[in-house]
Structure formats: C-alpha cells, structure tokens
Amino acid sequence: MEDSKRKEIEKWIETWEKAESALYNVKLKELRADDYYSQNQMFLDEMLQY
C-alpha cells in the first residue's frame, strides 16, 4: 500500500475514534439533562408506539 494512502487511512481512523468519543459524551450529557424527557417527549412517545 502506498505510504500516502496509508497515512490517509490512519488519519481517517483517528478522526472517527475521536468522533466516537465526542458523540458518546454528547449523548450522555443529553440523557442526563433534567429536561431531556420534556424536550423530547413527542419523539420518545412515538418511538415507544412501535
């Protein structure tokens, strides 16, 4: 594999690993918010209908 292609793939993997961690932290923050249910009640209720 070409060195520049390998570096590109490594950068891509590194970026997605950082994104995974950041998105997980955002999800936790949203779920821990006191008003999470009231802000998302309609969406959550629709999900529970299935």
Short mmCIF file of N, CA and C in Angstrom, two decimals:
data_model
loop_
_atom_site.label_atom_id
_atom_site.label_comp_id
_atom_site.label_asym_id
_atom_site.label_seq_id
_atom_site.Cartn_x
_atom_site.Cartn_y
_atom_site.Cartn_z
N MET A 1 0.85 -1.18 0.00
CA MET A 1 0.00 0.00 0.00
C MET A 1 0.89 1.24 0.00
N GLU A 2 0.51 2.18 -0.75
CA GLU A 2 1.24 3.44 -0.88
C GLU A 2 1.26 4.19 0.46
N ASP A 3 2.40 4.79 0.79
CA ASP A 3 2.58 5.45 2.09
C ASP A 3 1.56 6.57 2.31
N SER A 4 1.28 7.37 1.29
CA SER A 4 0.32 8.47 1.45
C SER A 4 -1.09 7.93 1.68
N LYS A 5 -1.42 6.83 1.03
CA LYS A 5 -2.74 6.21 1.23
C LYS A 5 -2.85 5.65 2.65
N ARG A 6 -1.78 5.05 3.14
CA ARG A 6 -1.76 4.51 4.50
C ARG A 6 -1.96 5.64 5.51
N LYS A 7 -1.28 6.76 5.31
CA LYS A 7 -1.41 7.90 6.22
C LYS A 7 -2.83 8.46 6.18
N GLU A 8 -3.42 8.49 5.00
CA GLU A 8 -4.79 8.97 4.86
C GLU A 8 -5.75 8.07 5.63
N ILE A 9 -5.57 6.78 5.52
CA ILE A 9 -6.43 5.82 6.24
C ILE A 9 -6.23 5.94 7.74
N GLU A 10 -4.98 6.07 8.18
CA GLU A 10 -4.71 6.24 9.61
C GLU A 10 -5.36 7.51 10.15
N LYS A 11 -5.30 8.59 9.39
CA LYS A 11 -5.93 9.85 9.79
C LYS A 11 -7.44 9.69 9.88
N TRP A 12 -8.02 8.97 8.92
CA TRP A 12 -9.46 8.73 8.91
C TRP A 12 -9.87 7.95 10.16
N ILE A 13 -9.13 6.91 10.49
CA ILE A 13 -9.42 6.10 11.67
C ILE A 13 -9.31 6.95 12.93
N GLU A 14 -8.26 7.73 13.03
CA GLU A 14 -8.05 8.59 14.19
C GLU A 14 -9.21 9.59 14.35
N THR A 15 -9.64 10.16 13.24
CA THR A 15 -10.75 11.12 13.27
C THR A 15 -12.02 10.47 13.77
N TRP A 16 -12.34 9.27 13.27
CA TRP A 16 -13.56 8.59 13.68
C TRP A 16 -13.49 8.11 15.13
N GLU A 17 -12.31 7.75 15.61
CA GLU A 17 -12.17 7.37 17.01
C GLU A 17 -12.45 8.57 17.91
N LYS A 18 -11.98 9.74 17.52
CA LYS A 18 -12.26 10.96 18.29
C LYS A 18 -13.74 11.29 18.23
N ALA A 19 -14.33 11.14 17.07
CA ALA A 19 -15.75 11.43 16.90
C ALA A 19 -16.60 10.50 17.77
N GLU A 20 -16.23 9.24 17.83
CA GLU A 20 -16.98 8.29 18.65
C GLU A 20 -17.01 8.74 20.10
N SER A 21 -15.88 9.12 20.61
CA SER A 21 -15.78 9.56 22.00
C SER A 21 -16.58 10.84 22.21
N ALA A 22 -16.46 11.78 21.30
CA ALA A 22 -17.18 13.05 21.42
C ALA A 22 -18.69 12.85 21.35
N LEU A 23 -19.15 12.02 20.42
CA LEU A 23 -20.58 11.76 20.30
C LEU A 23 -21.14 11.03 21.51
N TYR A 24 -20.36 10.13 22.07
CA TYR A 24 -20.77 9.42 23.28
C TYR A 24 -20.95 10.41 24.43
N ASN A 25 -20.03 11.35 24.57
CA ASN A 25 -20.13 12.35 25.63
C ASN A 25 -21.33 13.26 25.44
N VAL A 26 -21.65 13.61 24.20
CA VAL A 26 -22.83 14.43 23.92
C VAL A 26 -24.08 13.66 24.30
N LYS A 27 -24.13 12.38 23.93
CA LYS A 27 -25.29 11.55 24.26
C LYS A 27 -25.50 11.47 25.77
N LEU A 28 -24.43 11.24 26.51
CA LEU A 28 -24.55 11.18 27.97
C LEU A 28 -25.04 12.50 28.54
N LYS A 29 -24.52 13.60 28.04
CA LYS A 29 -24.94 14.92 28.52
C LYS A 29 -26.43 15.13 28.27
N GLU A 30 -26.89 14.76 27.07
CA GLU A 30 -28.30 14.92 26.74
C GLU A 30 -29.17 14.04 27.63
N LEU A 31 -28.78 12.80 27.84
CA LEU A 31 -29.59 11.88 28.64
C LEU A 31 -29.63 12.28 30.11
N ARG A 32 -28.58 12.93 30.59
CA ARG A 32 -28.52 13.34 31.99
C ARG A 32 -29.22 14.68 32.24
N ALA A 33 -29.59 15.39 31.20
CA ALA A 33 -30.23 16.69 31.36
C ALA A 33 -31.58 16.52 32.06
N ASP A 34 -31.86 17.42 32.98
CA ASP A 34 -33.11 17.34 33.74
C ASP A 34 -34.35 17.45 32.85
N ASP A 35 -34.26 18.21 31.78
CA ASP A 35 -35.42 18.43 30.92
C ASP A 35 -35.39 17.60 29.64
N TYR A 36 -34.59 16.54 29.62
CA TYR A 36 -34.47 15.72 28.41
C TYR A 36 -35.82 15.16 27.98
N TYR A 37 -36.55 14.59 28.91
CA TYR A 37 -37.83 13.98 28.55
C TYR A 37 -38.82 15.03 28.05
N SER A 38 -38.91 16.15 28.75
CA SER A 38 -39.87 17.17 28.33
C SER A 38 -39.52 17.76 26.96
N GLN A 39 -38.24 17.88 26.66
CA GLN A 39 -37.83 18.41 25.36
C GLN A 39 -38.06 17.40 24.24
N ASN A 40 -38.04 16.13 24.55
CA ASN A 40 -38.12 15.09 23.53
C ASN A 40 -39.32 14.17 23.72
N GLN A 41 -40.31 14.62 24.46
CA GLN A 41 -41.44 13.76 24.82
C GLN A 41 -42.16 13.21 23.59
N MET A 42 -42.47 14.05 22.63
CA MET A 42 -43.21 13.59 21.46
C MET A 42 -42.40 12.53 20.69
N PHE A 43 -41.13 12.78 20.49
CA PHE A 43 -40.26 11.84 19.78
C PHE A 43 -40.16 10.52 20.54
N LEU A 44 -39.96 10.59 21.86
CA LEU A 44 -39.83 9.37 22.67
C LEU A 44 -41.13 8.58 22.68
N ASP A 45 -42.25 9.27 22.81
CA ASP A 45 -43.54 8.59 22.81
C ASP A 45 -43.80 7.88 21.47
N GLU A 46 -43.41 8.53 20.38
CA GLU A 46 -43.57 7.90 19.06
C GLU A 46 -42.71 6.64 18.95
N MET A 47 -41.51 6.69 19.50
CA MET A 47 -40.63 5.51 19.46
C MET A 47 -41.24 4.36 20.25
N LEU A 48 -41.91 4.67 21.35
CA LEU A 48 -42.48 3.63 22.20
C LEU A 48 -43.74 3.01 21.59
N GLN A 49 -44.31 3.63 20.58
CA GLN A 49 -45.51 3.10 19.94
C GLN A 49 -45.22 1.86 19.10
N TYR A 50 -43.98 1.65 18.70
CA TYR A 50 -43.64 0.52 17.84
C TYR A 50 -43.53 -0.73 18.58
#
